[in-house]
Amino acid sequence: MSAERPVVFVANRGEIAVRIVEAAHRIGAEAVVGVSVADRRTLAARRADRTVVIGPSAANASYLVPELIAQAAIQSGADVVHPGYGFLSEQPRLCELLEEEGIAFAGPRPETLRAIGDKSSARAVAVRAGVPVARAESLPDAADAQDVIRRGRSVGFPLLVKAVYGGGGRGIRLARDEDELLALVGEAEAEAQAAFGNGALYAERFYGAARHVEVQVFGDGKGGVQVFGDRDCSVQRRHQKLIEECPAPAIDEGRRRLLHDSSRALVRELGYRGAGTVEFLIDTRSSDIVFLEMNARIQVEHPVTEEAYGVDLVAAQLLLALGRDPELPDVDPVPPAVAIEVRVNAEDPARGFLPSPGRLHLVDFPRGPGIRVDTHVESGDEIPPFYDSLMAKLIVRASDRPHAVAALRSAVQRTRVDGVSTTLPVFDAVLDHADFVAGAVTTTWFGEMWEARDRVAEEG
Amino acid sequence: MSDAEPVTWDQILRLVSLLDDGELTEASIRFGDVTVEVSKGGPLTGSRPEASRPVPSPAASPAGASAPVAAGADAVLPSPGTPVPAPIIGVFYRASSPGADPFAVEGDDVDADRTIGIIEMMKMMNPVTAGVSGRLLGFAVADGQAVEFGQPLAYIDEAL
């Protein structure tokens, strides 16, 4: 390994690729970005020391092929590959290919990825670690209607049907009763087969009014665990997060301790290596806490934790992978500041959040105390149609939540994007809303609020 | 423009794309009495401001003119032919094994499906076919060189 200036290979695109390039430079490493044809001149490519064209624009022929990433990493003389989030970040295959070549993977070990990548096995690990879980059952073949109903009853209605090998909130369906369950299970099976290459399904008790709260962890790979507080990510649209904040508001000390202790136990049980997130639902009626899943990667919303605690989780991932001290301090369960993030997506909220790719004539983000912008676009750049619509994350930090909400409201209003539609108008509505200002909304709140707003607009 | 062909945007863009493909770092091309000079990532090493000037003999070139393609009437960019792009990232080899005869050599007349090399990617061998029929003008990369996706490996003159 090139001890003097290690080489970091970035196996991702978009804002997280820029973020990893910055972290690589921060630790004194050289940054090489693997790009598709469409991404040859992106901000990440411009900021990188080198780029390598790994394949054509379509992600399934470039960013999603582990062999191409491994080959590009070898050709680049990489010491470590950072997979970002999405794409191959939780694929054991990439990790294995790299480790065979003596290249470090900035993520968990392949066996950990397997253990928690399959949701039923993740659940089993959680149970073993004493983490509270929702009642769930695996579902048999759709043809066996009687058994489907029997298992549905055992879970209790309403329930969610999920793909065992699914992820990212995709392919999840709600069944309020037995008839609905029977009606959707065949289609869900076909969809899971098409999307994830495996039609296996399971049913899990659905909490209709719940908050999404998650815990940021960092494991040393030997059972040592550090917990970096929690985040609330309840403002979601169709299971896609829109706003995240650290710490989660309105959590009493006892429940916070349960969340953190459960996460610590799970991570220790796994001998987990690197950054990860343990996701929970908190039922607002019963106050029950249940384990949702563990994400074995850096997450989109990691900046709120970084800002609230003043740490650099991406640099820590790289340092740990390079066999160095990740230089993370031990912190309190509640951070000294409050940070909130909005995801600025190139989508048109007035047209059902339809993706809105295109050329950005002008992009102007606010600056000022406590403002951070993680983005991959500048004026003149393009949002290509091949990939996800995340354009920028606008993050603010303040001494308390009311000040953070006010600062974010102002930052959103001062952000200018010309050329594509964005989700910015959504945040004007959310940040002014009394429910959000009060804190602790549920995961269905945004959808209902937005629909009601649309109805008023139509009638008005 | 005297009686020479006027410069077209297509010709200039083609020149720029050659630079983009990493084949050249700078080039000068003369269309009648118009000379177009293009360079990637910095000023031209042999740059002269006049668009039109007396053509120097190669011996009279400034000492600093180390451009791969020197300026001048006799340095008109040879027709590069049609590039054969790398179909995959990996290591390019011109023969099936060390010491074996190369799949193709400069001057060969090749069919579109003729194998002209292989790219090894994670121990998998991927044949590279010419893609177009014509005369193989030459290779743009060395045997055993790591290549990126889409990088020109060779050039073929289709005008036969």
Coordinates of C-alpha atoms in Angstrom, one line a residue:
Chain A
M1 CA 0.0 0.0 0.0
S2 CA 1.2 3.5 -0.8
A3 CA 1.8 4.5 2.8
E4 CA 2.6 8.1 2.1
R5 CA -0.5 9.1 0.1
P6 CA -3.1 6.4 0.2
V7 CA -5.5 6.2 -2.8
V8 CA -9.2 6.3 -2.2
F9 CA -11.4 5.0 -5.0
V10 CA -15.0 6.4 -5.0
A11 CA -17.5 3.8 -6.3
N12 CA -20.5 6.1 -6.5
R13 CA -21.8 9.3 -8.0
G14 CA -23.7 12.4 -7.1
E15 CA -23.3 14.3 -3.8
I16 CA -21.9 11.4 -1.9
A17 CA -19.1 11.1 -4.4
V18 CA -18.2 14.7 -3.8
R19 CA -18.4 14.1 -0.1
I20 CA -16.0 11.2 -0.3
V21 CA -13.6 13.1 -2.4
E22 CA -13.5 15.8 0.2
A23 CA -13.1 13.4 3.0
A24 CA -10.2 11.7 1.1
H25 CA -8.5 15.0 0.7
R26 CA -9.1 15.8 4.3
I27 CA -7.2 12.7 5.4
G28 CA -4.4 13.4 3.0
A29 CA -5.4 10.8 0.4
E30 CA -5.6 10.9 -3.3
A31 CA -9.2 10.6 -4.7
V32 CA -10.0 8.6 -7.8
V33 CA -13.6 8.6 -9.0
G34 CA -15.0 5.8 -11.1
V35 CA -17.5 7.5 -13.5
S36 CA -20.0 6.4 -16.1
V37 CA -19.9 8.1 -19.5
A38 CA -22.6 10.5 -18.5
D39 CA -20.7 11.5 -15.3
R40 CA -17.3 12.3 -16.9
R41 CA -17.5 16.0 -16.1
T42 CA -19.5 16.0 -12.8
L43 CA -18.4 18.0 -9.8
A44 CA -17.0 14.8 -8.2
A45 CA -15.0 14.2 -11.4
R46 CA -13.8 17.8 -11.4
R47 CA -12.8 17.7 -7.7
A48 CA -11.1 14.3 -7.9
D49 CA -7.4 13.9 -8.6
R50 CA -8.2 11.3 -11.3
T51 CA -11.2 9.7 -12.9
V52 CA -11.7 6.3 -14.5
V53 CA -14.5 5.6 -16.9
I54 CA -16.0 2.4 -15.7
G55 CA -18.8 1.9 -18.2
P56 CA -21.8 3.4 -20.1
S57 CA -24.3 5.7 -18.5
A58 CA -26.9 3.1 -17.5
A59 CA -26.2 2.2 -13.8
N60 CA -26.7 -1.5 -14.4
A61 CA -23.8 -1.5 -16.8
S62 CA -21.5 0.7 -14.7
Y63 CA -22.1 1.6 -11.0
L64 CA -24.0 -1.7 -10.3
V65 CA -21.4 -4.1 -11.6
P66 CA -19.0 -5.2 -8.8
E67 CA -16.4 -6.6 -11.3
L68 CA -16.1 -3.2 -13.1
I69 CA -15.6 -1.4 -9.8
A70 CA -13.0 -3.9 -8.6
Q71 CA -11.1 -3.7 -11.9
A72 CA -11.2 0.1 -11.9
A73 CA -9.9 0.1 -8.3
I74 CA -7.1 -2.2 -9.2
Q75 CA -6.1 -0.1 -12.2
S76 CA -6.2 3.0 -10.1
G77 CA -3.9 1.6 -7.5
A78 CA -6.5 2.0 -4.8
D79 CA -5.9 1.2 -1.2
V80 CA -9.5 1.6 -0.2
V81 CA -12.9 1.7 -2.0
H82 CA -15.7 3.8 -0.6
P83 CA -19.0 2.6 -1.9
G84 CA -21.2 5.5 -0.7
Y85 CA -24.8 4.6 -0.3
G86 CA -27.1 2.7 -2.7
F87 CA -25.5 1.0 -5.7
L88 CA -23.0 -1.6 -4.4
S89 CA -22.7 -0.3 -0.8
E90 CA -24.3 -3.3 0.8
Q91 CA -23.3 -6.0 -1.8
P92 CA -21.0 -8.6 -0.2
R93 CA -19.7 -9.4 -3.7
L94 CA -17.8 -6.1 -4.2
C95 CA -16.3 -6.4 -0.7
E96 CA -15.1 -9.9 -1.4
L97 CA -13.6 -9.1 -4.8
L98 CA -11.7 -6.1 -3.3
E99 CA -10.4 -8.0 -0.3
E100 CA -9.1 -10.8 -2.5
E101 CA -7.1 -8.1 -4.3
G102 CA -5.8 -6.7 -1.0
I103 CA -7.9 -3.5 -1.4
A104 CA -9.9 -2.4 1.7
F105 CA -13.6 -1.8 1.6
A106 CA -14.9 1.1 3.6
G107 CA -17.9 -0.8 4.9
P108 CA -18.7 -3.9 6.9
R109 CA -17.4 -7.4 6.2
P110 CA -19.2 -9.5 3.6
E111 CA -20.6 -11.8 6.3
T112 CA -22.1 -8.9 8.1
L113 CA -23.6 -7.6 4.9
R114 CA -25.2 -11.0 4.4
A115 CA -26.4 -11.3 7.9
I116 CA -28.3 -8.0 7.8
G117 CA -29.0 -7.7 4.1
D118 CA -31.6 -10.4 4.3
K119 CA -34.3 -8.9 6.4
S120 CA -35.4 -12.1 8.1
S121 CA -31.9 -12.9 9.1
A122 CA -31.4 -9.3 10.3
R123 CA -34.4 -9.7 12.4
A124 CA -33.0 -12.9 13.9
V125 CA -29.8 -11.2 14.8
A126 CA -31.8 -8.4 16.4
V127 CA -33.8 -10.9 18.4
R128 CA -30.5 -12.5 19.6
A129 CA -29.1 -9.2 20.6
G130 CA -32.3 -8.4 22.6
V131 CA -33.5 -5.7 20.3
P132 CA -37.3 -5.2 20.3
V133 CA -38.9 -6.3 17.0
A134 CA -42.3 -6.1 15.4
R135 CA -44.3 -9.3 15.1
A136 CA -43.6 -10.8 11.7
E137 CA -43.9 -14.0 9.6
S138 CA -42.5 -15.2 6.4
L139 CA -45.1 -15.6 3.7
P140 CA -45.5 -18.8 1.7
D141 CA -46.1 -19.0 -2.0
A142 CA -49.1 -16.9 -3.0
A143 CA -50.8 -20.1 -4.3
D144 CA -51.2 -21.3 -0.7
A145 CA -54.0 -19.0 0.2
Q146 CA -54.9 -20.7 3.5
D147 CA -51.4 -20.5 4.8
V148 CA -51.1 -16.9 3.7
I149 CA -54.2 -16.0 5.7
R150 CA -53.1 -18.1 8.7
R151 CA -49.8 -16.2 8.9
G152 CA -51.4 -12.9 8.3
R153 CA -53.7 -13.5 11.3
S154 CA -50.7 -14.5 13.4
V155 CA -49.0 -11.1 12.6
G156 CA -52.2 -9.1 13.0
F157 CA -53.7 -6.5 10.8
P158 CA -52.9 -4.0 9.5
L159 CA -49.7 -5.5 8.2
L160 CA -47.0 -4.7 5.7
V161 CA -45.9 -7.1 3.0
K162 CA -42.2 -6.7 2.2
A163 CA -39.7 -8.3 -0.1
V164 CA -37.1 -10.3 2.0
Y165 CA -34.4 -9.1 -0.3
G166 CA -35.8 -5.6 -0.8
G167 CA -34.5 -2.3 0.3
G168 CA -34.8 1.4 0.1
G169 CA -38.4 1.4 1.0
R170 CA -39.3 -0.1 -2.4
G171 CA -42.0 -2.8 -2.9
I172 CA -43.7 -2.4 0.4
R173 CA -47.5 -2.9 0.4
L174 CA -50.1 -2.4 3.1
A175 CA -52.8 -4.9 3.8
R176 CA -55.6 -3.8 6.2
D177 CA -57.4 -7.1 6.2
E178 CA -57.3 -10.7 4.9
D179 CA -58.9 -9.9 1.6
E180 CA -56.4 -7.2 0.9
L181 CA -53.5 -9.5 1.8
L182 CA -54.8 -12.2 -0.6
A183 CA -55.3 -9.7 -3.3
L184 CA -51.8 -8.2 -3.3
V185 CA -49.6 -11.2 -2.4
G186 CA -49.3 -12.6 -5.9
E187 CA -48.4 -9.2 -7.5
A188 CA -46.0 -8.4 -4.7
E189 CA -44.2 -11.7 -5.3
A190 CA -43.8 -11.1 -9.0
E191 CA -42.6 -7.5 -8.3
A192 CA -40.0 -8.7 -5.7
Q193 CA -38.8 -11.3 -8.2
A194 CA -38.4 -8.7 -10.9
A195 CA -36.9 -6.0 -8.7
F196 CA -34.7 -8.0 -6.4
G197 CA -34.2 -11.3 -8.2
N198 CA -36.1 -13.2 -5.4
G199 CA -39.8 -13.3 -4.8
A200 CA -39.6 -14.2 -1.1
L201 CA -42.0 -12.1 1.0
Y202 CA -42.7 -11.6 4.7
A203 CA -45.5 -9.9 6.6
E204 CA -44.8 -7.5 9.4
R205 CA -47.1 -5.8 11.8
F206 CA -47.8 -2.2 10.6
Y207 CA -47.9 0.7 13.0
G208 CA -50.1 3.2 11.4
A209 CA -49.0 6.1 13.5
A210 CA -45.3 5.8 14.1
R211 CA -42.2 7.8 14.0
H212 CA -39.0 6.7 12.2
V213 CA -36.1 7.1 14.6
E214 CA -32.6 5.7 13.8
V215 CA -29.4 5.4 15.7
Q216 CA -26.0 6.2 14.2
V217 CA -23.3 3.7 15.2
F218 CA -19.7 3.2 14.4
G219 CA -18.0 -0.2 15.1
D220 CA -14.3 -0.9 15.2
G221 CA -14.8 -4.4 13.7
K222 CA -13.8 -6.1 16.9
G223 CA -16.9 -5.6 19.0
G224 CA -16.1 -2.0 20.0
V225 CA -19.1 0.3 19.4
Q226 CA -19.6 4.1 19.5
V227 CA -23.1 5.5 19.3
F228 CA -23.6 9.0 17.8
G229 CA -27.0 9.8 18.9
D230 CA -30.2 9.4 17.0
R231 CA -32.1 11.0 14.1
D232 CA -35.7 11.5 13.4
C233 CA -36.6 10.8 9.7
S234 CA -40.4 10.8 10.0
V235 CA -41.1 13.3 7.3
Q236 CA -41.3 10.9 4.4
R237 CA -43.2 10.6 1.2
R238 CA -43.9 7.0 0.2
H239 CA -41.1 5.7 2.4
Q240 CA -38.6 8.2 1.0
K241 CA -37.2 10.6 3.5
L242 CA -37.5 14.3 2.9
I243 CA -36.3 15.9 6.2
E244 CA -34.0 14.5 8.9
E245 CA -32.9 15.9 12.2
C246 CA -30.5 15.1 15.0
P247 CA -31.3 14.6 17.8
A248 CA -34.8 13.1 17.4
P249 CA -37.1 15.5 19.2
A250 CA -39.4 14.6 22.0
I251 CA -37.8 11.3 23.1
D252 CA -37.7 10.8 26.8
E253 CA -34.5 9.6 28.5
G254 CA -35.7 6.1 29.0
R255 CA -36.7 5.5 25.5
R256 CA -33.5 7.1 24.2
R257 CA -31.5 4.8 26.3
L258 CA -33.4 1.8 25.0
L259 CA -32.8 2.9 21.4
H260 CA -29.1 3.4 22.0
D261 CA -28.5 0.3 24.1
S262 CA -30.3 -1.9 21.7
S263 CA -28.3 -0.5 18.8
R264 CA -25.1 -1.0 20.7
A265 CA -26.0 -4.6 21.5
L266 CA -26.8 -5.3 17.9
V267 CA -23.6 -3.8 16.6
R268 CA -21.6 -5.7 19.2
E269 CA -23.3 -9.0 18.3
L270 CA -22.3 -8.4 14.7
G271 CA -18.7 -7.4 15.4
Y272 CA -19.7 -4.6 13.1
R273 CA -17.0 -2.6 11.2
G274 CA -17.5 1.0 10.3
A275 CA -20.5 3.3 10.0
G276 CA -24.0 1.9 10.2
T277 CA -27.6 2.9 11.1
V278 CA -30.1 1.0 13.2
E279 CA -33.6 2.0 12.2
F280 CA -36.6 1.8 14.6
L281 CA -40.3 2.7 14.6
I282 CA -41.8 4.3 17.6
D283 CA -45.5 3.7 17.7
T284 CA -47.1 6.9 18.9
R285 CA -50.2 5.2 20.4
S286 CA -48.4 2.5 22.4
S287 CA -45.0 4.1 22.6
D288 CA -43.7 0.7 21.5
I289 CA -40.3 0.7 20.0
V290 CA -39.6 -1.9 17.2
F291 CA -36.5 -2.6 15.1
L292 CA -37.0 -1.9 11.4
E293 CA -33.7 -2.7 9.8
M294 CA -30.0 -2.0 9.9
N295 CA -28.4 -0.1 7.1
A296 CA -24.8 -1.2 6.7
R297 CA -23.5 1.9 5.0
I298 CA -23.2 5.7 5.4
Q299 CA -26.6 7.2 4.9
V300 CA -27.9 10.1 3.0
E301 CA -28.8 11.9 6.2
H302 CA -25.4 11.4 7.9
P303 CA -24.6 15.1 7.8
V304 CA -27.1 16.0 10.6
T305 CA -25.3 13.7 13.0
E306 CA -21.9 15.1 11.8
E307 CA -23.1 18.7 12.3
A308 CA -24.8 18.1 15.7
Y309 CA -21.7 16.3 17.1
G310 CA -18.9 18.0 15.1
V311 CA -17.5 14.7 13.7
D312 CA -16.6 13.5 10.2
L313 CA -18.1 10.0 9.7
V314 CA -16.9 9.6 6.1
A315 CA -13.3 10.4 7.0
A316 CA -13.6 8.0 9.9
Q317 CA -14.8 5.2 7.6
L318 CA -11.8 5.8 5.3
L319 CA -9.3 5.9 8.3
L320 CA -10.7 2.7 9.8
A321 CA -10.5 0.9 6.4
L322 CA -6.9 2.1 6.0
G323 CA -6.1 0.5 9.4
R324 CA -5.8 3.8 11.1
D325 CA -7.5 5.4 14.1
P326 CA -10.9 6.7 13.0
E327 CA -10.3 9.6 15.4
L328 CA -13.9 9.7 16.7
P329 CA -14.5 11.1 20.1
D330 CA -16.8 9.5 22.7
V331 CA -20.0 11.6 22.8
D332 CA -23.1 12.1 24.9
P333 CA -26.4 10.5 24.0
V334 CA -27.8 14.0 23.3
P335 CA -25.6 16.2 21.1
P336 CA -24.6 19.8 22.0
A337 CA -26.4 21.2 18.9
V338 CA -29.5 20.5 16.8
A339 CA -29.1 19.9 13.0
I340 CA -31.8 19.5 10.4
E341 CA -31.5 18.6 6.8
V342 CA -33.8 18.9 3.8
R343 CA -33.3 16.8 0.6
V344 CA -33.5 19.0 -2.5
N345 CA -34.5 16.6 -5.2
A346 CA -34.9 17.5 -8.9
E347 CA -38.6 16.5 -8.8
D348 CA -41.8 18.4 -9.4
P349 CA -44.0 18.4 -6.3
A350 CA -46.8 19.9 -8.4
R351 CA -46.8 16.9 -10.7
G352 CA -46.7 14.0 -8.2
F353 CA -43.0 14.4 -7.6
L354 CA -42.1 13.5 -11.1
P355 CA -38.4 13.4 -11.7
S356 CA -37.2 16.6 -13.4
P357 CA -33.8 16.1 -15.0
G358 CA -32.2 18.8 -17.1
R359 CA -29.7 21.6 -17.3
L360 CA -29.3 23.9 -14.3
H361 CA -29.0 27.4 -15.5
L362 CA -28.3 28.7 -12.1
V363 CA -27.8 27.2 -8.7
D364 CA -27.2 29.4 -5.7
F365 CA -27.1 28.1 -2.2
P366 CA -27.1 30.2 1.0
R367 CA -24.0 30.7 3.1
G368 CA -23.8 31.7 6.7
P369 CA -23.2 30.4 10.2
G370 CA -24.3 26.9 10.7
I371 CA -25.2 26.3 7.1
R372 CA -23.8 23.3 5.2
V373 CA -24.7 22.2 1.6
D374 CA -23.7 18.8 0.3
T375 CA -24.3 18.9 -3.4
H376 CA -23.0 17.7 -6.7
V377 CA -24.2 20.5 -8.9
E378 CA -23.1 24.0 -9.8
S379 CA -24.6 26.5 -12.2
G380 CA -24.4 25.0 -15.7
D381 CA -24.3 21.4 -14.6
E382 CA -26.8 18.8 -15.6
I383 CA -29.1 16.4 -13.7
P384 CA -28.9 13.4 -16.1
P385 CA -32.0 11.2 -16.5
F386 CA -30.1 8.0 -15.6
Y387 CA -29.9 8.2 -11.8
D388 CA -31.7 9.3 -8.7
S389 CA -33.0 12.9 -8.3
L390 CA -31.1 13.9 -5.2
M391 CA -29.5 17.2 -6.1
A392 CA -28.4 18.7 -2.8
K393 CA -28.8 18.5 0.9
L394 CA -29.3 21.7 2.8
I395 CA -28.3 21.3 6.4
V396 CA -28.5 23.8 9.3
R397 CA -27.1 23.7 12.8
A398 CA -28.3 25.8 15.7
S399 CA -28.3 25.7 19.5
D400 CA -31.9 24.4 19.8
R401 CA -34.7 23.1 17.5
P402 CA -36.7 26.3 17.2
H403 CA -33.6 28.2 16.0
A404 CA -32.7 25.4 13.7
V405 CA -36.1 25.3 12.1
A406 CA -36.0 29.1 11.7
A407 CA -32.5 29.0 10.2
L408 CA -33.6 26.2 7.8
R409 CA -36.7 28.1 6.7
S410 CA -34.5 31.1 5.9
A411 CA -31.9 28.9 4.1
V412 CA -34.6 27.2 2.0
Q413 CA -36.0 30.6 1.0
R414 CA -32.5 31.9 0.0
T415 CA -31.8 28.8 -2.2
R416 CA -32.2 29.4 -5.9
V417 CA -32.4 26.7 -8.6
D418 CA -33.2 27.6 -12.2
G419 CA -33.6 25.0 -14.9
V420 CA -35.3 22.1 -13.1
S421 CA -38.2 21.7 -10.7
T422 CA -37.2 20.9 -7.1
T423 CA -38.7 19.9 -3.9
L424 CA -37.9 23.3 -2.3
P425 CA -41.5 24.4 -2.2
V426 CA -42.3 21.4 -0.1
F427 CA -40.1 22.6 2.6
D428 CA -41.7 26.0 2.7
A429 CA -44.9 24.2 3.5
V430 CA -43.4 21.8 6.1
L431 CA -41.2 24.2 8.0
D432 CA -44.1 26.6 8.5
H433 CA -46.5 23.9 9.6
A434 CA -47.5 23.9 13.2
D435 CA -47.2 20.1 13.4
F436 CA -43.7 20.0 12.3
V437 CA -42.7 23.0 14.4
A438 CA -44.2 21.2 17.4
G439 CA -42.0 18.1 16.5
A440 CA -42.6 14.4 16.5
V441 CA -44.8 14.0 13.4
T442 CA -45.4 10.4 12.1
T443 CA -44.3 8.8 8.9
T444 CA -47.7 9.3 7.3
W445 CA -48.0 12.9 8.3
F446 CA -46.4 14.4 5.2
G447 CA -48.5 12.4 2.7
E448 CA -51.7 13.4 4.4
M449 CA -50.7 17.0 4.8
W450 CA -49.6 17.3 1.2
E451 CA -52.8 15.7 -0.2
A452 CA -55.0 17.9 1.9
R453 CA -53.1 20.9 0.6
D454 CA -53.6 19.7 -3.0
R455 CA -57.3 19.3 -2.3
V456 CA -57.6 22.8 -0.9
A457 CA -55.7 24.1 -4.0
E458 CA -58.1 22.3 -6.3
E459 CA -61.2 23.5 -4.6
G460 CA -59.9 27.0 -4.0
Chain B
M1 CA -10.8 31.6 -47.8
S2 CA -9.1 31.5 -51.2
D3 CA -9.9 28.3 -53.1
A4 CA -9.4 26.0 -50.1
E5 CA -12.3 24.3 -48.4
P6 CA -13.8 26.4 -45.6
V7 CA -13.4 25.1 -42.1
T8 CA -16.6 23.5 -40.8
W9 CA -17.7 23.2 -37.2
D10 CA -17.9 19.5 -37.6
Q11 CA -14.2 19.4 -38.4
I12 CA -13.3 21.5 -35.4
L13 CA -15.6 19.5 -33.1
R14 CA -14.0 16.3 -34.3
L15 CA -10.6 17.7 -33.4
V16 CA -11.9 18.7 -30.0
S17 CA -13.3 15.2 -29.4
L18 CA -9.9 13.7 -30.3
L19 CA -8.5 15.8 -27.5
D20 CA -11.3 14.7 -25.2
D21 CA -10.6 11.1 -25.9
G22 CA -7.2 11.6 -24.6
E23 CA -5.4 10.9 -27.8
L24 CA -3.7 14.2 -28.1
T25 CA -3.0 17.1 -25.8
E26 CA -2.8 19.6 -28.5
A27 CA -3.1 19.9 -32.2
S28 CA -2.9 22.3 -35.1
I29 CA -4.8 21.9 -38.3
R30 CA -4.7 24.0 -41.4
F31 CA -7.7 24.4 -43.6
G32 CA -6.6 26.5 -46.6
D33 CA -5.4 29.7 -45.1
V34 CA -7.1 29.2 -41.7
T35 CA -5.1 27.4 -39.0
V36 CA -7.0 26.0 -36.0
E37 CA -5.0 25.3 -32.9
V38 CA -6.6 23.5 -30.0
S39 CA -5.1 22.4 -26.7
K40 CA -6.3 20.6 -23.6
G41 CA -5.7 21.9 -20.1
G42 CA -3.3 24.8 -20.9
P43 CA -1.7 27.1 -23.4
L44 CA -0.4 25.6 -26.6
T45 CA 3.3 24.8 -26.3
G46 CA 3.9 26.1 -29.8
S47 CA 1.3 28.7 -29.7
R48 CA 1.4 31.7 -32.0
P49 CA -1.3 34.2 -32.0
E50 CA -1.7 34.7 -35.8
A51 CA -4.5 32.8 -37.4
S52 CA -2.6 32.9 -40.6
R53 CA 1.1 33.1 -41.0
P54 CA 4.0 32.0 -43.1
V55 CA 4.5 28.3 -42.9
P56 CA 7.7 27.5 -41.2
S57 CA 9.9 24.6 -42.2
P58 CA 10.1 21.9 -39.5
A59 CA 13.7 22.9 -38.8
A60 CA 12.6 26.5 -38.2
S61 CA 10.1 25.6 -35.6
P62 CA 10.6 27.2 -32.2
A63 CA 12.6 25.1 -29.8
G64 CA 9.6 25.0 -27.4
A65 CA 7.3 23.5 -30.0
S66 CA 7.1 20.0 -28.6
A67 CA 3.5 19.4 -29.7
P68 CA 2.8 15.8 -30.8
V69 CA 1.5 17.3 -34.0
A70 CA 3.6 20.2 -35.1
A71 CA 2.1 23.2 -36.7
G72 CA 2.6 23.7 -40.4
A73 CA 1.3 22.8 -43.8
D74 CA 3.1 19.5 -43.8
A75 CA 1.6 18.6 -40.3
V76 CA -2.0 18.4 -41.3
L77 CA -3.5 15.9 -38.9
P78 CA -3.6 12.5 -40.7
S79 CA -7.1 11.2 -41.0
P80 CA -7.4 9.2 -37.8
G81 CA -10.0 6.9 -39.1
T82 CA -12.7 5.3 -37.1
P83 CA -11.8 4.7 -33.5
V84 CA -12.3 1.2 -32.0
P85 CA -13.5 2.0 -28.4
A86 CA -12.8 -0.2 -25.5
P87 CA -16.0 -2.2 -24.9
I88 CA -15.1 -2.6 -21.2
I89 CA -12.6 -1.4 -18.6
G90 CA -9.6 -3.7 -18.2
V91 CA -6.2 -4.5 -19.5
F92 CA -5.8 -4.6 -23.3
Y93 CA -3.7 -7.4 -25.0
R94 CA -2.9 -7.7 -28.6
A95 CA -2.4 -11.5 -28.5
S96 CA -4.1 -14.4 -26.8
S97 CA -1.0 -15.1 -24.7
P98 CA 2.5 -13.7 -24.2
G99 CA 4.7 -14.5 -27.3
A100 CA 1.7 -15.6 -29.4
D101 CA 1.1 -13.8 -32.7
P102 CA -1.0 -10.7 -32.4
F103 CA -4.6 -10.9 -33.4
A104 CA -4.1 -8.1 -35.9
V105 CA -1.3 -5.8 -37.1
E106 CA -1.2 -2.4 -38.7
G107 CA -2.1 -2.5 -42.3
D108 CA -4.4 -5.5 -42.0
D109 CA -7.7 -5.3 -43.8
V110 CA -10.2 -6.3 -41.2
D111 CA -13.9 -7.1 -41.2
A112 CA -16.2 -5.7 -38.6
D113 CA -16.3 -8.9 -36.6
R114 CA -12.5 -9.5 -36.7
T115 CA -11.0 -9.8 -33.3
I116 CA -8.2 -7.3 -32.9
G117 CA -7.4 -7.8 -29.3
I118 CA -8.7 -8.8 -25.9
I119 CA -9.5 -7.0 -22.7
E120 CA -8.9 -8.8 -19.4
M121 CA -11.3 -7.7 -16.7
M122 CA -11.2 -9.5 -13.4
K123 CA -9.7 -12.6 -15.0
M124 CA -12.4 -12.6 -17.7
M125 CA -11.3 -12.3 -21.3
N126 CA -13.4 -10.1 -23.5
P127 CA -12.7 -10.0 -27.2
V128 CA -12.4 -6.7 -28.9
T129 CA -13.8 -6.7 -32.5
A130 CA -13.0 -4.1 -35.1
G131 CA -16.6 -3.0 -35.2
V132 CA -16.2 -1.6 -38.7
S133 CA -14.6 -3.0 -41.9
G134 CA -11.5 -1.3 -43.3
R135 CA -7.7 -1.1 -43.0
L136 CA -6.2 -1.1 -39.5
L137 CA -4.3 2.1 -39.3
G138 CA -2.7 1.4 -36.0
F139 CA -3.1 0.9 -32.3
A140 CA -3.7 3.8 -29.8
V141 CA -2.7 1.8 -26.7
A142 CA 0.2 -0.5 -25.9
D143 CA 0.0 -4.2 -25.3
G144 CA -0.8 -4.8 -21.7
Q145 CA -2.0 -1.3 -21.1
A146 CA -4.9 -0.6 -18.7
V147 CA -7.8 1.1 -20.5
E148 CA -11.0 2.8 -19.6
F149 CA -14.5 2.1 -21.0
G150 CA -14.8 3.8 -24.4
Q151 CA -11.1 4.6 -24.7
P152 CA -9.9 4.4 -28.4
L153 CA -7.8 1.2 -28.8
A154 CA -7.1 1.4 -32.5
Y155 CA -8.1 3.3 -35.7
I156 CA -9.6 1.9 -38.8
D157 CA -9.8 3.5 -42.2
E158 CA -13.2 2.7 -43.5
A159 CA -12.6 4.5 -46.8
L160 CA -11.5 1.5 -48.8

